[in-house]
Coordinates of C-alpha atoms in Angstrom, one line a residue:
X1 CA 95.7 59.1 -70.6
X2 CA 98.1 60.0 -73.3
X3 CA 96.8 61.2 -76.7
X4 CA 98.3 61.2 -80.1
X5 CA 98.6 64.3 -82.2
X6 CA 96.7 64.2 -85.5
X7 CA 98.2 65.6 -88.7
X8 CA 96.0 68.7 -88.3
X9 CA 97.3 69.2 -84.8
X10 CA 94.1 68.0 -82.9
X11 CA 94.4 65.4 -80.1
X12 CA 92.8 62.0 -80.5
X13 CA 92.0 59.6 -77.6
X14 CA 93.8 56.4 -77.5
X15 CA 91.7 53.2 -78.0
X16 CA 90.9 51.0 -75.0
X17 CA 93.4 48.3 -74.5
X18 CA 92.1 44.8 -75.5
X19 CA 92.3 41.6 -73.5
X20 CA 95.7 40.2 -72.9
X21 CA 96.8 37.4 -75.2
X22 CA 95.5 34.0 -73.9
X23 CA 92.7 35.6 -71.9
X24 CA 88.9 35.2 -72.9
X25 CA 86.5 38.1 -72.8
X26 CA 83.6 37.2 -70.5
X27 CA 80.1 38.8 -70.7
X28 CA 78.9 40.8 -67.8
X29 CA 76.9 38.8 -65.3
X30 CA 73.0 39.1 -65.7
X31 CA 71.0 40.4 -62.9
X32 CA 69.3 37.7 -60.8
X33 CA 65.5 37.6 -60.9
X34 CA 63.6 38.8 -57.9
X35 CA 63.0 35.9 -55.6
X36 CA 59.4 34.9 -54.7
X37 CA 56.7 32.2 -55.3
X38 CA 55.9 31.5 -59.0
X39 CA 52.7 33.0 -60.5
X40 CA 49.8 30.6 -60.9
X41 CA 47.6 30.4 -64.0
X42 CA 44.3 28.8 -65.0
X43 CA 42.1 27.2 -62.3
X44 CA 45.1 27.2 -59.9
X45 CA 45.0 31.0 -59.9
X46 CA 41.5 30.9 -58.4
X47 CA 40.5 30.9 -54.8
X48 CA 39.8 27.5 -53.2
X49 CA 36.0 28.1 -53.4
X50 CA 36.1 29.0 -57.1
X51 CA 38.4 26.1 -57.7
X52 CA 35.9 23.7 -56.2
X53 CA 33.1 25.2 -58.3
X54 CA 35.1 25.0 -61.5
X55 CA 36.0 21.4 -60.8
X56 CA 32.4 20.4 -60.2
X57 CA 31.3 22.1 -63.4
X58 CA 34.0 20.3 -65.5
X59 CA 33.0 17.0 -63.9
X60 CA 29.3 17.6 -64.7
X61 CA 30.2 18.5 -68.4
X62 CA 32.4 15.3 -68.6
X63 CA 29.6 13.2 -67.1
X64 CA 26.9 14.6 -69.5
X65 CA 29.2 14.2 -72.5
X66 CA 30.0 10.6 -71.5
X67 CA 26.3 9.7 -71.0
X68 CA 25.4 11.3 -74.4
X69 CA 28.1 9.4 -76.3
X70 CA 26.9 6.2 -74.6
X71 CA 23.2 6.9 -75.5
X72 CA 24.1 7.6 -79.1
X73 CA 26.2 4.5 -79.3
X74 CA 23.3 2.3 -78.0
X75 CA 20.9 4.1 -80.4
X76 CA 22.9 3.3 -83.5
X77 CA 24.2 -0.1 -82.4
X78 CA 22.5 -3.4 -83.4
X79 CA 19.9 -4.8 -81.1
X80 CA 21.5 -6.3 -77.9
X81 CA 20.7 -7.1 -74.3
X82 CA 21.2 -3.6 -73.1
X83 CA 19.1 -1.9 -75.8
X84 CA 16.3 -4.5 -75.2
X85 CA 16.2 -3.7 -71.5
X86 CA 16.8 0.0 -71.6
X87 CA 15.5 0.9 -75.0
X88 CA 12.9 3.3 -73.7
X89 CA 15.5 5.2 -71.7
X90 CA 17.7 5.5 -74.8
X91 CA 14.8 6.7 -76.9
X92 CA 13.7 9.3 -74.3
X93 CA 17.3 10.7 -74.4
X94 CA 17.7 10.6 -78.2
X95 CA 14.3 11.8 -79.5
X96 CA 13.6 14.2 -80.9
X97 CA 16.7 16.4 -80.8
X98 CA 19.5 13.8 -81.3
X99 CA 17.9 11.4 -83.7
X100 CA 20.5 9.5 -85.8
X101 CA 19.5 8.2 -89.3
X102 CA 22.2 5.6 -89.5
X103 CA 23.3 2.3 -88.0
X104 CA 26.6 1.0 -86.6
X105 CA 28.4 -2.1 -87.9
X106 CA 25.7 -3.2 -90.3
X107 CA 24.6 -0.4 -92.6
X108 CA 21.6 -1.3 -94.8
X109 CA 21.5 1.3 -97.7
X110 CA 18.1 2.0 -99.2
X111 CA 17.5 -0.2 -102.2
X112 CA 14.3 1.4 -103.4
X113 CA 13.3 4.7 -104.9
X114 CA 10.4 6.0 -102.8
X115 CA 8.2 8.8 -104.0
X116 CA 5.7 10.5 -101.8
X117 CA 2.5 11.6 -103.5
X118 CA -0.6 13.4 -102.3
X119 CA -4.0 14.5 -103.4
X120 CA -6.9 16.5 -102.0
X121 CA -10.6 16.9 -101.9
X122 CA -11.6 20.5 -102.6
X123 CA -15.0 22.2 -101.9
X124 CA -15.7 24.5 -104.9
X125 CA -17.5 27.8 -104.8
X126 CA -20.8 26.2 -105.7
X127 CA -20.6 23.7 -102.9
X128 CA -19.6 20.6 -104.8
X129 CA -16.6 18.4 -104.0
X130 CA -13.7 18.1 -106.5
X131 CA -11.0 15.5 -106.1
X132 CA -7.5 16.4 -107.4
X133 CA -5.1 14.2 -109.1
X134 CA -1.9 12.8 -107.4
X135 CA 0.8 15.4 -106.9
X136 CA 4.4 13.9 -107.0
X137 CA 5.8 15.9 -104.1
X138 CA 9.1 13.9 -104.1
X139 CA 9.4 14.6 -107.8
X140 CA 9.1 18.3 -107.1
X141 CA 11.8 18.2 -104.5
X142 CA 14.0 16.3 -106.9
X143 CA 13.5 18.9 -109.6
X144 CA 14.4 21.7 -107.1
X145 CA 17.6 19.9 -106.1
X146 CA 18.7 18.9 -109.6
X147 CA 21.4 21.4 -110.7
X148 CA 21.2 23.3 -107.4
X149 CA 24.7 23.6 -105.8
X150 CA 23.3 24.5 -102.4
X151 CA 20.0 22.7 -102.0
X152 CA 18.2 23.4 -98.7
X153 CA 17.7 20.9 -95.9
X154 CA 13.9 21.2 -96.4
X155 CA 14.1 20.2 -100.1
X156 CA 16.3 17.2 -99.3
X157 CA 14.9 15.8 -96.1
X158 CA 11.7 17.4 -94.8
X159 CA 9.1 15.3 -96.8
X160 CA 11.3 12.1 -96.9
X161 CA 11.9 12.1 -93.1
X162 CA 8.3 12.9 -92.3
X163 CA 7.1 9.9 -94.3
X164 CA 9.9 7.6 -92.9
X165 CA 8.9 8.6 -89.3
X166 CA 5.2 8.1 -90.1
X167 CA 5.9 4.6 -91.6
X168 CA 8.0 3.5 -88.6
X169 CA 5.3 4.6 -86.0
X170 CA 2.2 3.2 -87.7
X171 CA 1.1 -0.3 -88.7
X172 CA -0.2 -1.4 -92.1
X173 CA -3.7 -0.2 -91.1
X174 CA -2.5 3.3 -90.3
X175 CA -2.8 2.9 -86.5
X176 CA -0.1 4.5 -84.4
X177 CA 2.1 2.1 -82.5
X178 CA 3.6 4.6 -80.1
X179 CA 3.1 8.1 -78.7
X180 CA 5.2 9.5 -81.5
X181 CA 2.7 8.1 -84.0
X182 CA 0.1 10.8 -83.4
X183 CA 2.7 13.5 -83.5
X184 CA 4.2 12.2 -86.8
X185 CA 0.8 12.1 -88.4
X186 CA 0.1 15.7 -87.5
X187 CA 3.5 16.7 -88.8
X188 CA 3.1 14.9 -92.1
X189 CA -0.5 16.2 -92.6
X190 CA 0.7 19.8 -92.1
X191 CA 3.4 19.3 -94.7
X192 CA 0.9 17.8 -97.2
X193 CA -1.5 20.7 -96.7
X194 CA 1.3 23.3 -97.2
X195 CA 2.6 21.6 -100.3
X196 CA -0.9 21.2 -101.9
X197 CA -1.6 24.8 -101.2
X198 CA 1.7 25.8 -102.8
X199 CA 0.8 23.7 -105.8
X200 CA -2.6 25.4 -106.2
X201 CA -4.7 22.4 -105.5
X202 CA -7.5 24.6 -104.3
X203 CA -8.3 27.4 -106.7
X204 CA -9.8 30.8 -106.1
X205 CA -12.9 30.6 -103.9
X206 CA -12.3 26.9 -103.1
X207 CA -11.5 25.2 -99.8
X208 CA -9.2 22.2 -99.1
X209 CA -11.2 19.8 -96.9
X210 CA -9.4 16.5 -97.0
X211 CA -6.0 15.2 -98.0
X212 CA -4.6 11.7 -98.8
X213 CA -1.0 10.6 -99.0
X214 CA 0.7 7.5 -100.5
X215 CA 4.2 6.3 -101.3
X216 CA 5.3 4.6 -104.6
X217 CA 8.3 2.3 -104.1
X218 CA 10.3 0.8 -106.9
X219 CA 13.3 -1.5 -106.4
X220 CA 16.5 0.0 -107.7
X221 CA 17.7 -1.9 -110.8
X222 CA 20.8 -3.9 -110.2
X223 CA 24.0 -3.1 -112.2
X224 CA 24.4 -4.6 -115.7
X225 CA 27.1 -7.0 -114.6
X226 CA 24.9 -8.4 -111.8
X227 CA 22.9 -11.6 -112.4
X228 CA 20.4 -10.6 -109.6
X229 CA 16.7 -10.5 -110.6
X230 CA 14.4 -8.0 -109.0
X231 CA 10.8 -7.2 -109.2
X232 CA 10.5 -3.7 -110.8
X233 CA 6.7 -3.5 -110.2
X234 CA 5.8 -0.4 -108.2
X235 CA 4.5 -1.0 -104.7
X236 CA 2.0 1.5 -103.2
X237 CA 1.3 2.2 -99.5
X238 CA -1.7 4.4 -99.2
X239 CA -3.2 5.9 -96.0
X240 CA -6.8 6.9 -95.4
X241 CA -8.2 10.3 -96.0
X242 CA -7.4 12.9 -93.4
X243 CA -9.8 15.8 -92.6
X244 CA -8.0 19.2 -92.6
X245 CA -8.6 22.0 -90.1
X246 CA -7.1 25.4 -89.6
X247 CA -4.6 23.9 -87.2
X248 CA -3.0 22.1 -90.2
X249 CA -2.4 25.3 -92.2
X250 CA 0.5 27.6 -91.4
X251 CA -0.7 31.0 -90.3
X252 CA 1.3 32.9 -92.8
X253 CA 0.3 31.0 -96.0
X254 CA -3.3 32.2 -96.3
X255 CA -4.4 28.6 -97.2
X256 CA -8.1 28.1 -97.1
X257 CA -9.1 24.9 -95.2
X258 CA -12.2 23.7 -93.5
X259 CA -12.5 25.0 -90.0
X260 CA -14.6 22.9 -87.4
X261 CA -17.3 22.1 -89.9
X262 CA -17.4 25.5 -91.5
X263 CA -15.6 26.8 -94.5
X264 CA -13.1 29.6 -93.9
X265 CA -9.5 30.7 -94.0
X266 CA -6.7 29.5 -91.8
X267 CA -6.5 31.2 -88.5

């Protein structure tokens, strides 16, 4: 290849000749990928035995999910032929883990202010009985929630839901109407014992022997523009006195309750 002489006497290589006029410069051809079967991903990459196992597991998950959605739908739906015939099956599936506190299609918002109140009978140090006044437990929860940006689930729902469940599983004479009635009574009684102990119903050297609970319901006043007339007189629902045992007192509170006819601390 011929070279040109630079001004300083050194030789420079000539530039490569470009394409001829009228001809396009084509890129070099890419290398062809290696031939072979495509790689499989996901379940398809598994062996046939594992594929069958995965398919059965997915089918089981889909089946359980579908049954659960159906049961929840029947639980919140208005009464119909299916719920009347299979209501017990639906309840067994839903309670207690998946209970829903709402209804589908026909919501009925609460139109009353319901306050749960409790009082106790205390055995004093000299052996006499003292009856406390009524403690407004719902009022205490409301005061704890008011102004609290992050109120706890216990403050908002524990007492209210316990009373709702008790009322729905007992008749007006306080008799349980289902197997859940006895459980709901024990649950509510334990909450009452805990709350009265927290409020200091039983003083030093005294023992909480019996508790009583009631609800005070007042109809919500209609708006000013409404012509509806409502009865604003409070309505009380009061249950009989419940005897308290050590089983009703949480172990870590130190609450003093009557124990099988004797007086002693919670065990």
